[in-house]
mmCIF file of C-alpha atoms in Angstrom:
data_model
loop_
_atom_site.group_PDB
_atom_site.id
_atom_site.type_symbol
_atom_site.label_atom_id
_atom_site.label_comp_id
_atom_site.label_asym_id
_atom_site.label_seq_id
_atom_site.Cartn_x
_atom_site.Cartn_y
_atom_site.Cartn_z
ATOM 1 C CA UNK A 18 3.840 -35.790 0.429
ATOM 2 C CA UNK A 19 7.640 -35.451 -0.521
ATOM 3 C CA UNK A 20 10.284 -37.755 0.906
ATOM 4 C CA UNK A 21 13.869 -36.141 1.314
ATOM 5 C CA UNK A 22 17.267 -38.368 1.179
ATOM 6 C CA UNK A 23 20.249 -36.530 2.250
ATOM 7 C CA UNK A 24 23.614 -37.973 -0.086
ATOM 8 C CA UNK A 25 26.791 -36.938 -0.726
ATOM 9 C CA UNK A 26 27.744 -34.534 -2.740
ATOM 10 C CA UNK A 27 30.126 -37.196 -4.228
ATOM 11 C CA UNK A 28 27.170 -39.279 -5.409
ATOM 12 C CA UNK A 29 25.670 -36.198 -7.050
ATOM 13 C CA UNK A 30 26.546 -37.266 -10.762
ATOM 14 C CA UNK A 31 24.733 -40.752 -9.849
ATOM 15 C CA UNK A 32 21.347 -38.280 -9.643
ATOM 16 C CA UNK A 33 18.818 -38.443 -12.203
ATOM 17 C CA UNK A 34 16.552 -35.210 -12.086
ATOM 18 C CA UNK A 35 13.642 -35.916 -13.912
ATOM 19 C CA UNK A 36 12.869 -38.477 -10.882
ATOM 20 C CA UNK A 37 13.346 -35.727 -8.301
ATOM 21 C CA UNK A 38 11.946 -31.987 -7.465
ATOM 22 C CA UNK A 39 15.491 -30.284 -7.925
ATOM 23 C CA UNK A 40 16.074 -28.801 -10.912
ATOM 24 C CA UNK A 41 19.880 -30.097 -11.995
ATOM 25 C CA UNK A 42 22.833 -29.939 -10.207
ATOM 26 C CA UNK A 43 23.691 -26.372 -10.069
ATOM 27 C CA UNK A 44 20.631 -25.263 -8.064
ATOM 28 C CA UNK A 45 20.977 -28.123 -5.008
ATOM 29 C CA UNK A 46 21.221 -26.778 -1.642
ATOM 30 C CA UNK A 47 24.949 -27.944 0.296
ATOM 31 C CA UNK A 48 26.063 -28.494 3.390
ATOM 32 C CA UNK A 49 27.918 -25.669 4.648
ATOM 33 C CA UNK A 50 31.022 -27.304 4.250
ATOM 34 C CA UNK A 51 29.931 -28.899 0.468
ATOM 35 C CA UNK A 52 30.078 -32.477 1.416
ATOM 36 C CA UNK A 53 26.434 -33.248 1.448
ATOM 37 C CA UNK A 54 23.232 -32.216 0.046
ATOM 38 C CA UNK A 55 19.727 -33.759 -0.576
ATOM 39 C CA UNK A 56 16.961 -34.262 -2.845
ATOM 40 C CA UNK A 57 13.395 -34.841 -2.599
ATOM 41 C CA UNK A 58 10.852 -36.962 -4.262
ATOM 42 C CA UNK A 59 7.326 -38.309 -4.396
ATOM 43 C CA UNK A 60 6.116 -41.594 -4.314
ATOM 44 C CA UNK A 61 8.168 -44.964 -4.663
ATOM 45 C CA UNK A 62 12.026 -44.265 -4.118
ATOM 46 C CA UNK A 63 13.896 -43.442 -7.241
ATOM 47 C CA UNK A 64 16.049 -46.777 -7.987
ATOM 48 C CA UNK A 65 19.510 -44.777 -7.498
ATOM 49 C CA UNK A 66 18.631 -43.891 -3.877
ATOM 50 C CA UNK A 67 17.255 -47.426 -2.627
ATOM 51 C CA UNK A 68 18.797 -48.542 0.408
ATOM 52 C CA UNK A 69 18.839 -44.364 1.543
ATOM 53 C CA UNK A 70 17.481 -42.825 4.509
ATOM 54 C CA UNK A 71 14.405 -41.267 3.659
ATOM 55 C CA UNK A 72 13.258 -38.055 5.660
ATOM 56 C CA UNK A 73 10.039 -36.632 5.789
ATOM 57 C CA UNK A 74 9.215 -32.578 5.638
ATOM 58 C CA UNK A 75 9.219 -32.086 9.535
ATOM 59 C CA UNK A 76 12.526 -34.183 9.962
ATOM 60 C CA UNK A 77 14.755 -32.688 7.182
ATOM 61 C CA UNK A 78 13.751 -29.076 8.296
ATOM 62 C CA UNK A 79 14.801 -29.588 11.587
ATOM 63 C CA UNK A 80 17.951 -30.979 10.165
ATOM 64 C CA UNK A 81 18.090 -28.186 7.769
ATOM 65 C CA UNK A 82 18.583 -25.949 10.887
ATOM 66 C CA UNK A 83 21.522 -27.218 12.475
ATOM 67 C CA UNK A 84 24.650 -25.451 12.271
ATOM 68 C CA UNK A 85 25.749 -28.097 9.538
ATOM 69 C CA UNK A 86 23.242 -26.736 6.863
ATOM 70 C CA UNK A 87 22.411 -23.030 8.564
ATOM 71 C CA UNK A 88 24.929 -20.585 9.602
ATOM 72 C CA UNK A 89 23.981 -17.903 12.348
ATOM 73 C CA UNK A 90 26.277 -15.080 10.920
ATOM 74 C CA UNK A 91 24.475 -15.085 7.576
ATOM 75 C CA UNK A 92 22.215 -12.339 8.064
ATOM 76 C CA UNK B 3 -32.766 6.851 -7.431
ATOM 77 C CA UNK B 4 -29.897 6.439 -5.359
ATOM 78 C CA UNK B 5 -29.536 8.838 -2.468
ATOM 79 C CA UNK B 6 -26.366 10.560 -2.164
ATOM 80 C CA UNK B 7 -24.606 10.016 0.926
ATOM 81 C CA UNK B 8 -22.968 13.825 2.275
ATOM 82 C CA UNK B 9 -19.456 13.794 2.882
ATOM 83 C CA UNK B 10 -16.972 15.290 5.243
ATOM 84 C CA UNK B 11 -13.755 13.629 6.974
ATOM 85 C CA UNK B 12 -12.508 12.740 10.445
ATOM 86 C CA UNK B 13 -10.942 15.988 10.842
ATOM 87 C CA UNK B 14 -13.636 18.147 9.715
ATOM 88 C CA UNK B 15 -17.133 16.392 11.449
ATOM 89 C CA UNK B 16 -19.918 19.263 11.835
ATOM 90 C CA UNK B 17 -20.069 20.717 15.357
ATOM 91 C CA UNK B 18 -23.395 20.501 15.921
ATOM 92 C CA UNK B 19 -24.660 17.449 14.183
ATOM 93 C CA UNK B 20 -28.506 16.432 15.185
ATOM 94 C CA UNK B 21 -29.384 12.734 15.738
ATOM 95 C CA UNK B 22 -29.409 10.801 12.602
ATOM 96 C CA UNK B 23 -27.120 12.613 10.532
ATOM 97 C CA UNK B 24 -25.301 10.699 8.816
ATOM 98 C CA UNK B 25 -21.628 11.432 6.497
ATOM 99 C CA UNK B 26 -18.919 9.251 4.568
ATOM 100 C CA UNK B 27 -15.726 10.352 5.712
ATOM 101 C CA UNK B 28 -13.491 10.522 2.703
ATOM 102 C CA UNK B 29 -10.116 9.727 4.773
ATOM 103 C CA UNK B 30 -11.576 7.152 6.252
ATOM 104 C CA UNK B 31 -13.550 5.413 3.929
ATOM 105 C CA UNK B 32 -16.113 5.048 6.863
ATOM 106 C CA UNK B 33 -19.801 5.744 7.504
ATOM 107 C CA UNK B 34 -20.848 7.858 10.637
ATOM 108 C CA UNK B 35 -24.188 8.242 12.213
ATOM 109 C CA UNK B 36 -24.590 10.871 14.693
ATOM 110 C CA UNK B 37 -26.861 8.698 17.896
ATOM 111 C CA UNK B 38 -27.402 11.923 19.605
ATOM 112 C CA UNK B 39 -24.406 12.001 21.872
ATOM 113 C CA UNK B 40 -21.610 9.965 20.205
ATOM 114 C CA UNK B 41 -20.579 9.700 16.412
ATOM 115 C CA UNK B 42 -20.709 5.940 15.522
ATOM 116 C CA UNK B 43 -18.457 4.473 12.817
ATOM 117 C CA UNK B 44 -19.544 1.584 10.571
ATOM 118 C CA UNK B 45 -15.801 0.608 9.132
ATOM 119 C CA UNK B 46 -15.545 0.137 5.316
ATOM 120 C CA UNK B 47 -15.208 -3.895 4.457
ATOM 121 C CA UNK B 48 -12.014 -2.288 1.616
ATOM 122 C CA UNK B 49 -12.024 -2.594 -1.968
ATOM 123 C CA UNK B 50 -12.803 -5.216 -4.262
ATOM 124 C CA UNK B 51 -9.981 -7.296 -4.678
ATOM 125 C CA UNK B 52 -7.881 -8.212 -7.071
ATOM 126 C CA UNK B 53 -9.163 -11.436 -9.047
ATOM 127 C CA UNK B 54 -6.682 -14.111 -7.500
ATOM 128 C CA UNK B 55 -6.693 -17.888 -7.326
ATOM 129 C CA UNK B 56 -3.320 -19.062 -6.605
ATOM 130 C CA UNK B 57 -0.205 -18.670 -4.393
ATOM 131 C CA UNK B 58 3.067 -20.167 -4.513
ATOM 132 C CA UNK B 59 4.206 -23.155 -1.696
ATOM 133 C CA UNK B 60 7.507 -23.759 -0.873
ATOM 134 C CA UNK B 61 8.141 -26.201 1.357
ATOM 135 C CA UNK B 62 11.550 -24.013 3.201
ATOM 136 C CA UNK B 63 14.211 -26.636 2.300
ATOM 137 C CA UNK B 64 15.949 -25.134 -1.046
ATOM 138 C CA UNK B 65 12.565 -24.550 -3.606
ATOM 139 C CA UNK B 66 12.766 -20.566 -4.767
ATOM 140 C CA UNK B 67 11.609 -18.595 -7.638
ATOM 141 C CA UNK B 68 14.565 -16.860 -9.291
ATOM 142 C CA UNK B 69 13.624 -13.482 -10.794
ATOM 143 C CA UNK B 70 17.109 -12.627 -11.270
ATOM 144 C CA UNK B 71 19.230 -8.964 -10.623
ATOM 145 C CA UNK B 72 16.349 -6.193 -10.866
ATOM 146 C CA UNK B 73 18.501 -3.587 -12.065
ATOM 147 C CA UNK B 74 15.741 -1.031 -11.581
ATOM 148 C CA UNK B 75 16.264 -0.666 -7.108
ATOM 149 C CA UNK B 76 20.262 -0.429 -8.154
ATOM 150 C CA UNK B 77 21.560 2.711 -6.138
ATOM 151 C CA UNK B 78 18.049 4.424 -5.751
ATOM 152 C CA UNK B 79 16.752 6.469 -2.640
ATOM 153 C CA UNK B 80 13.177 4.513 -2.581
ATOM 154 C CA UNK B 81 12.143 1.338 -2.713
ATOM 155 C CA UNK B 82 9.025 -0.489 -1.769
ATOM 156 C CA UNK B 83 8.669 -3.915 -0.815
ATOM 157 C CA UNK B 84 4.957 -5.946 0.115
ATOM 158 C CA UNK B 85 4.516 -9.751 0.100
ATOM 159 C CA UNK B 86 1.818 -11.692 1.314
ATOM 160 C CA UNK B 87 2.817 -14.690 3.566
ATOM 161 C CA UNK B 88 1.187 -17.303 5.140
ATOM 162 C CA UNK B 89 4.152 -18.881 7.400
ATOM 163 C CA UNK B 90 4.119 -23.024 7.254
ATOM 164 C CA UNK B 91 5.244 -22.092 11.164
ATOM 165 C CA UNK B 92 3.631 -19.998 13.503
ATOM 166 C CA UNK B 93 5.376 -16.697 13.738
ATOM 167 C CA UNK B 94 8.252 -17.012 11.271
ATOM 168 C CA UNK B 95 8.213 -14.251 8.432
ATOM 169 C CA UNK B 96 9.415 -14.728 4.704
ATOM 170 C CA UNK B 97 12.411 -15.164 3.297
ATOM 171 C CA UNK B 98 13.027 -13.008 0.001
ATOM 172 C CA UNK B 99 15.315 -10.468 -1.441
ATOM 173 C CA UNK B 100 18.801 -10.548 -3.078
ATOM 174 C CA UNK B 101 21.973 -10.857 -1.159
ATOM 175 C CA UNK B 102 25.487 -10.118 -1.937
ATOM 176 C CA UNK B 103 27.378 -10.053 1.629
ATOM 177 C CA UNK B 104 26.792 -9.369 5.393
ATOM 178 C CA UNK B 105 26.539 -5.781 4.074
ATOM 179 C CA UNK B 106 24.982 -5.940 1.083
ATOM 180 C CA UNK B 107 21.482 -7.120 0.949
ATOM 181 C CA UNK B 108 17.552 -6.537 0.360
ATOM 182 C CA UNK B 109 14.823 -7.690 1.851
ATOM 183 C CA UNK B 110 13.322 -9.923 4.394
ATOM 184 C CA UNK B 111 15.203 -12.598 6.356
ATOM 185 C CA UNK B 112 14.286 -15.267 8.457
ATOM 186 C CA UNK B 113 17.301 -17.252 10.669
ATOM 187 C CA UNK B 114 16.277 -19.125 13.799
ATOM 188 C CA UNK B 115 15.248 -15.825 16.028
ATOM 189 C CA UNK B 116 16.620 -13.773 13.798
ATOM 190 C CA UNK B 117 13.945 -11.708 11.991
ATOM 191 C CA UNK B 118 14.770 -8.978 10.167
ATOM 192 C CA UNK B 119 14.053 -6.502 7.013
ATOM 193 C CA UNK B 120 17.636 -5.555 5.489
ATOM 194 C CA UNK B 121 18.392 -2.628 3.021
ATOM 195 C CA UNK B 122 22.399 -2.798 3.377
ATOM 196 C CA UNK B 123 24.836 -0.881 1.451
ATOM 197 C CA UNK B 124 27.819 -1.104 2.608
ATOM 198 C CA UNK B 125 27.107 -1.578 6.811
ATOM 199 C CA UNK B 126 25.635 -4.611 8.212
ATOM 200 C CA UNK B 127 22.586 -3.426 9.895
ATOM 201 C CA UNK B 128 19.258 -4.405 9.830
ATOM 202 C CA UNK B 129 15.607 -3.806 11.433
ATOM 203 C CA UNK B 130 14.271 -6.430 13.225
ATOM 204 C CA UNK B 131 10.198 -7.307 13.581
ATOM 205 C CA UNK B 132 10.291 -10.263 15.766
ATOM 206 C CA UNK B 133 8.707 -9.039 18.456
ATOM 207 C CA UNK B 134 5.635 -7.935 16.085
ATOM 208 C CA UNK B 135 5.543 -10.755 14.116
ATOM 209 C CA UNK B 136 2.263 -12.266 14.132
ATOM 210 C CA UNK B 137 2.187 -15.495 16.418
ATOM 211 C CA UNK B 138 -0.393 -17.471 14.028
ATOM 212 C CA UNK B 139 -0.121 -19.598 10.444
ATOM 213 C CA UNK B 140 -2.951 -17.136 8.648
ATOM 214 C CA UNK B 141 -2.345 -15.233 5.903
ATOM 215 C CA UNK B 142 -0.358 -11.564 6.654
ATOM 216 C CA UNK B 143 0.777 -8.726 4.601
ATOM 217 C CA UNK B 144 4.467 -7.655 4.929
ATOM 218 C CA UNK B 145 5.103 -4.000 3.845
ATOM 219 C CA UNK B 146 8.862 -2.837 3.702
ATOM 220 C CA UNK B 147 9.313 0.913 2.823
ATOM 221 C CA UNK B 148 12.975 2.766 2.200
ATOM 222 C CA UNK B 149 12.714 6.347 1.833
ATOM 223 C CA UNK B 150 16.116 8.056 1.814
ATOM 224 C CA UNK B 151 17.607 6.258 4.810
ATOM 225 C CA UNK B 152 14.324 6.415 6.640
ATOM 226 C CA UNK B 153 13.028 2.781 7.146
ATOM 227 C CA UNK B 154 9.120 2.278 7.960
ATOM 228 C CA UNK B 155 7.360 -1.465 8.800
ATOM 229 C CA UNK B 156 4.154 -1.991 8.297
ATOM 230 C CA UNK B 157 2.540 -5.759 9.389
ATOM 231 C CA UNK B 158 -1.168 -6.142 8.190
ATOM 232 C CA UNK B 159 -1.556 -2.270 7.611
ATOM 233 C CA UNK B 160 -0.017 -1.514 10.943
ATOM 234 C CA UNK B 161 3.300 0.304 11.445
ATOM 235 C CA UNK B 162 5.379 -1.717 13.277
ATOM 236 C CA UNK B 163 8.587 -0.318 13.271
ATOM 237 C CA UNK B 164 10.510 3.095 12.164
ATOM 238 C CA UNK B 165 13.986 3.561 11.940
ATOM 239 C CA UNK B 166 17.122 5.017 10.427
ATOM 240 C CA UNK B 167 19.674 3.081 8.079
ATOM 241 C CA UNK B 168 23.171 4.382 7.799
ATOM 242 C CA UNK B 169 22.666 4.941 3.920
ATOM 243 C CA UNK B 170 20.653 6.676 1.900
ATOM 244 C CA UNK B 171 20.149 4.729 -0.743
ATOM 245 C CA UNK B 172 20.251 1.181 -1.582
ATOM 246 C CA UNK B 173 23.636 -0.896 -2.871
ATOM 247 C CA UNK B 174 24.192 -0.908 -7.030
ATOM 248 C CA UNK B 175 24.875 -3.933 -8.582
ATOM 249 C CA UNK B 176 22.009 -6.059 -6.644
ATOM 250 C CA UNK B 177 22.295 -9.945 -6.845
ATOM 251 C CA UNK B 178 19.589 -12.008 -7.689
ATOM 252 C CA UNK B 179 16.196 -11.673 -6.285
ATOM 253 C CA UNK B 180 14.521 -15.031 -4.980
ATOM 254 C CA UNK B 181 11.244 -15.403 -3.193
ATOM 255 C CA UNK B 182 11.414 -18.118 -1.018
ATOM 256 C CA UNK B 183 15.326 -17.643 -0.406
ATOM 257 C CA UNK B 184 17.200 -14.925 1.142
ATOM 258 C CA UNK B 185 19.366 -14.219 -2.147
ATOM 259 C CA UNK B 186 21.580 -17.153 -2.432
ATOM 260 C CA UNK B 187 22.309 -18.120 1.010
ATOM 261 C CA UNK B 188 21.206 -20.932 3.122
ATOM 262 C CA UNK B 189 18.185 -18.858 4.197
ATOM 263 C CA UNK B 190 14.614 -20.709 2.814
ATOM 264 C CA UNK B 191 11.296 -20.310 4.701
ATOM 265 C CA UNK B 192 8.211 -22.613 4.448
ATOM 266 C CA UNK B 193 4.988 -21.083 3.934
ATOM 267 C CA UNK B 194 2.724 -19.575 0.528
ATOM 268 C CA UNK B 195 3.669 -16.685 -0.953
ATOM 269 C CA UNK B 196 1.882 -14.323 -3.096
ATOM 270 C CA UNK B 197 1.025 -11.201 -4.888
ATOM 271 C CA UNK B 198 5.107 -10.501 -3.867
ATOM 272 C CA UNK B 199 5.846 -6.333 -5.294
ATOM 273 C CA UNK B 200 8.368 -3.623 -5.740
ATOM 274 C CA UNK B 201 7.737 0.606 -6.126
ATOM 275 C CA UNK B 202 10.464 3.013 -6.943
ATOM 276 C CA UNK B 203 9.017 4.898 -4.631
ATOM 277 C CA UNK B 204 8.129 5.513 -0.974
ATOM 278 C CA UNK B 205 4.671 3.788 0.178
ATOM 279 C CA UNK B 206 3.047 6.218 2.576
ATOM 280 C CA UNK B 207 0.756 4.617 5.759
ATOM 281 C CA UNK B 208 -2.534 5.334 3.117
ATOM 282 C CA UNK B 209 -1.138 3.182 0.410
ATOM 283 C CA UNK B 210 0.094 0.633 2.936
ATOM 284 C CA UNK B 211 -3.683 0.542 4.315
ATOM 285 C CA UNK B 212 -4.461 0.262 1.141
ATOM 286 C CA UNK B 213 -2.764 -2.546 0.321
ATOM 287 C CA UNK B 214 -3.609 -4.292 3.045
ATOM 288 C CA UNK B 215 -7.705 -3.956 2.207
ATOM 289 C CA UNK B 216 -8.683 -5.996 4.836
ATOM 290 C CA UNK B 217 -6.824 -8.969 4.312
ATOM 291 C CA UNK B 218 -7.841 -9.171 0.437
ATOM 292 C CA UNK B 219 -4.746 -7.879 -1.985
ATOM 293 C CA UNK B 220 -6.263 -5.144 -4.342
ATOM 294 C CA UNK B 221 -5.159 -4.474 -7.995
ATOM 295 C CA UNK B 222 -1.893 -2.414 -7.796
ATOM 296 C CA UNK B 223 -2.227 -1.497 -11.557
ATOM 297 C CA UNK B 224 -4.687 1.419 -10.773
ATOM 298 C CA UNK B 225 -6.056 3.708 -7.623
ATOM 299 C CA UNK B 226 -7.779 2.122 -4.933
ATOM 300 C CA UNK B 227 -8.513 3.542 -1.754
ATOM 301 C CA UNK B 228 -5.970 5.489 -0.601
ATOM 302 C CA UNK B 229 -3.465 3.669 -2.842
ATOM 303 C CA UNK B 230 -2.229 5.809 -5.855
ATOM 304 C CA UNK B 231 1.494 4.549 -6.166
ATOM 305 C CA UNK B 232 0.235 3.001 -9.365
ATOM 306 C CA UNK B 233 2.640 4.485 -11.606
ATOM 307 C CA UNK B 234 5.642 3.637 -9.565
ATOM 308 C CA UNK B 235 4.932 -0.271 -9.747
ATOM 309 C CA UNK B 236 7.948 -1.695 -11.308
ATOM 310 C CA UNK B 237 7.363 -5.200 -10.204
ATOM 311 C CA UNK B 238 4.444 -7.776 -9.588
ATOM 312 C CA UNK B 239 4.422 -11.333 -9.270
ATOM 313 C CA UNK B 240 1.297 -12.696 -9.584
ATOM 314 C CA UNK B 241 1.974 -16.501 -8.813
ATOM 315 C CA UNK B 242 -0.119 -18.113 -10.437
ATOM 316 C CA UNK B 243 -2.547 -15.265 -11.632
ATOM 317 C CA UNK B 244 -0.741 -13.498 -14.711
ATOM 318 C CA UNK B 245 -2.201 -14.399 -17.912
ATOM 319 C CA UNK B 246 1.321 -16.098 -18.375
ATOM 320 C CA UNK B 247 2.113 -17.710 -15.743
ATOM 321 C CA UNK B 248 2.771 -21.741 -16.024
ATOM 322 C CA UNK B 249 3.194 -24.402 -14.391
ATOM 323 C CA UNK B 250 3.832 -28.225 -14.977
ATOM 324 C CA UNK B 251 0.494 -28.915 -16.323
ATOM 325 C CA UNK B 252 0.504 -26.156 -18.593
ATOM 326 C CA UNK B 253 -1.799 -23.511 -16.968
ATOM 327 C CA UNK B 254 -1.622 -22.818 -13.437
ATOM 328 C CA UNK B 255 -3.600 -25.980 -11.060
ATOM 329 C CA UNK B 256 -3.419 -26.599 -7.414
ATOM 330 C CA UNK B 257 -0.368 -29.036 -6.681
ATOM 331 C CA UNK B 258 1.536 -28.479 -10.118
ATOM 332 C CA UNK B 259 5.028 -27.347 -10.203
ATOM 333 C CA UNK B 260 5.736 -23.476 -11.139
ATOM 334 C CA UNK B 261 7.405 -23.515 -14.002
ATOM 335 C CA UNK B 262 7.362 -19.752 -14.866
ATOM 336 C CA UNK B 263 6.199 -16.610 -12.948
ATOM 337 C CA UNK B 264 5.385 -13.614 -14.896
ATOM 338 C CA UNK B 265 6.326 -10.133 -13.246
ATOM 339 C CA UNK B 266 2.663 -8.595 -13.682
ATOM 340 C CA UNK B 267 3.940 -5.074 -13.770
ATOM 341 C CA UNK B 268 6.668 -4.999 -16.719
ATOM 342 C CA UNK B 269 6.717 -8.438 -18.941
ATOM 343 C CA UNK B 270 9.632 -10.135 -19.605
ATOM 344 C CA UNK B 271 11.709 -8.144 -17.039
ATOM 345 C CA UNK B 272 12.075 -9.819 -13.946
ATOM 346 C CA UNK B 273 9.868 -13.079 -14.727
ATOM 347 C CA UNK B 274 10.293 -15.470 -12.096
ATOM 348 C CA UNK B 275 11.439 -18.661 -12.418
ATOM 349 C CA UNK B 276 10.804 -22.137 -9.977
ATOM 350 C CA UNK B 277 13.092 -24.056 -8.645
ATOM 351 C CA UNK B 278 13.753 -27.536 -7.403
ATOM 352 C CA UNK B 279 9.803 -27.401 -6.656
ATOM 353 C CA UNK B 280 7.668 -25.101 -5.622
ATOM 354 C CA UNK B 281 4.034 -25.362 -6.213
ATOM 355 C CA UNK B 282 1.065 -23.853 -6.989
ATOM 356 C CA UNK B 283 -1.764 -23.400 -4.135
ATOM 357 C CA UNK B 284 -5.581 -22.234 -4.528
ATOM 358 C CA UNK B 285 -4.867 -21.224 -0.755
ATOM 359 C CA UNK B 286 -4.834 -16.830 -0.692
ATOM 360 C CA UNK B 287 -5.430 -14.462 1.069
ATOM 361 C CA UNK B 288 -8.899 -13.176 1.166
#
């Protein structure tokens, strides 16, 4: 079961990727207007997110579908 | 000794068959036994499928396979897309093709309501199924045919929708293809994905039938039923099932990380490659 911790895309270079699913930076999904993204995980919280609010599946697709994250005039 | 089994077709059944006759219809691919008043049709079960253990799960957030810019559906007049896909929600469809703008695109999308098969070159228009999407989480086979401007659906087999696109043939230059993703925009969908494949060419409703077997993906290297677009298969993903496909583990296995995606059809054109996550799955359709 993955966990999912939304952070800012300030805080990206603090990410270590061999303790998350995403593959590096280049390939992490935004915000619509680039100031936040996420990353996802199993098991124990990596130590550079402690203190984060963690998300599960259900929760972070449903905020994956606001208009922050999903635009309507994409298609 | 086996006994030879007469054949004829649904067009052609004698006139004046006796009780207990009995034929194979050849278009059909269905028994028939004459009761004495009524023919009576024992339906085929398919084909054999295709040996296949694994699908892909993405989990709709941002995990894709990238299989790059297939170069080989730049500017042509027919193109043939089928994916199996076994939504994480009831009725939503996939999310997969290449996108470049609002009016130049391939494939299927998925936005809130929105569901739609796009084949845009140079008008933003699309074809949308979401009033025959299927309302369930099973396993369903999504067949996307472009033939010259003329745009045929097919759900499970099943036409579901005709229509007419403004162009004639389909934009040059394509983006990257992603299953999982609509292209590179914010469009992901959760749900397994497999045996994912292209033609140059123009499925008819035999090899779409065909292909759907039942519920039980056939081999689209060679004839099967009334499938013969063999020789126009440019692409197949396998997930899982190409001799060199990998994962995190090595070798394919339930829960593991795809590493590497093969495209079945032409080696080391077009292999697929996962991103942040996607996994294997021993769930498929059968």
């Amino acid at each position: 079961m993955k966990n999912y911790v939304i952070i800012d895309a300030s805080e990206v270079s603090s990410v270590d990727f061999d303790q998350v699913a995403e593959t590096s930076a280049d390939t992490l999904r935004y915000s619509l207007d680039g100031a936040k993204t996420f990353v996802k995980y199993e098991g124990t919280q990596p130590f550079f997110l402690l203190g984060k609010t963690e998300y599960t599946h259900e929760e972070i697709l449903s905020i994956l579908s606001g208009p922050e994250w999903t635009s309507d005039e994409i298609n | 000794m086996p006994t030879t089994i007469p054949t004829t077709t649904s067009s052609t059944r004698p006139g004046s068959p006796s009780a207990g006759d009995a034929y194979f219809e050849t278009d059909t691919k269905n028994y028939i036994i004459y009761d004495g008043a009524n023919w009576r049709g024992y339906v085929s079960d398919g084909v054999a499928g295709v040996s296949n253990s694994f699908s892909g799960s993405f989990d709709g957030s941002n995990d894709y396979v990238d299989c790059g810019s297939i170069s080989s559906m730049s500017g042509v007049s027919a193109q043939t897309l089928s994916v199996w896909f076994k939504p994480a929600v009831a009725g939503e469809i996939p999310n997969i093709g290449w996108w470049s703008s609002s009016t130049t695109s391939y494939g299927w999308s998925s936005s809130g309501s929105i569901q739609t098969f796009n084949a845009k070159n140079g008008v933003n228009e699309s074809f949308d199924v979401a009033s025959s999407v299927p309302n369930d989480t099973e396993w369903h086979n999504y067949v996307a045919v472009f033939d010259g401007g003329s745009v045929a659906i097919y759900i499970d087999g099943s036409s579901v929708l005709t229509g007419t696109a403004s162009n004639t043939t389909l934009a040059t230059s394509p983006a990257t293809f992603r299953i999982g993703q609509f292209g590179t925009v914010s469009l992901y969908e959760a749900g397994l994905y497999d045996e994912i494949s292209l033609w140059d060419a123009a499925l008819d409703s035999s090899d779409v039938l065909a292909l759907y077997n039942n519920g039980t993906p056939i081999d689209l290297s060679s004839a099967a039923g009334g499938y013969d677009k063999q020789a126009d298969l440019t692409h197949w993903w396998r997930i899982g099932d190409h001799a060199s496909d990998t994962g995190s583990g090595g070798s394919p296995a339930n829960g593991d990380t795809i590493s590497n995606v093969e495209n079945a059809a032409n080696s080391g054109t077009n292999d697929g490659t996962g991103t942040n996550g996607p996994t294997f799955s021993t769930s498929v359709p059968s």
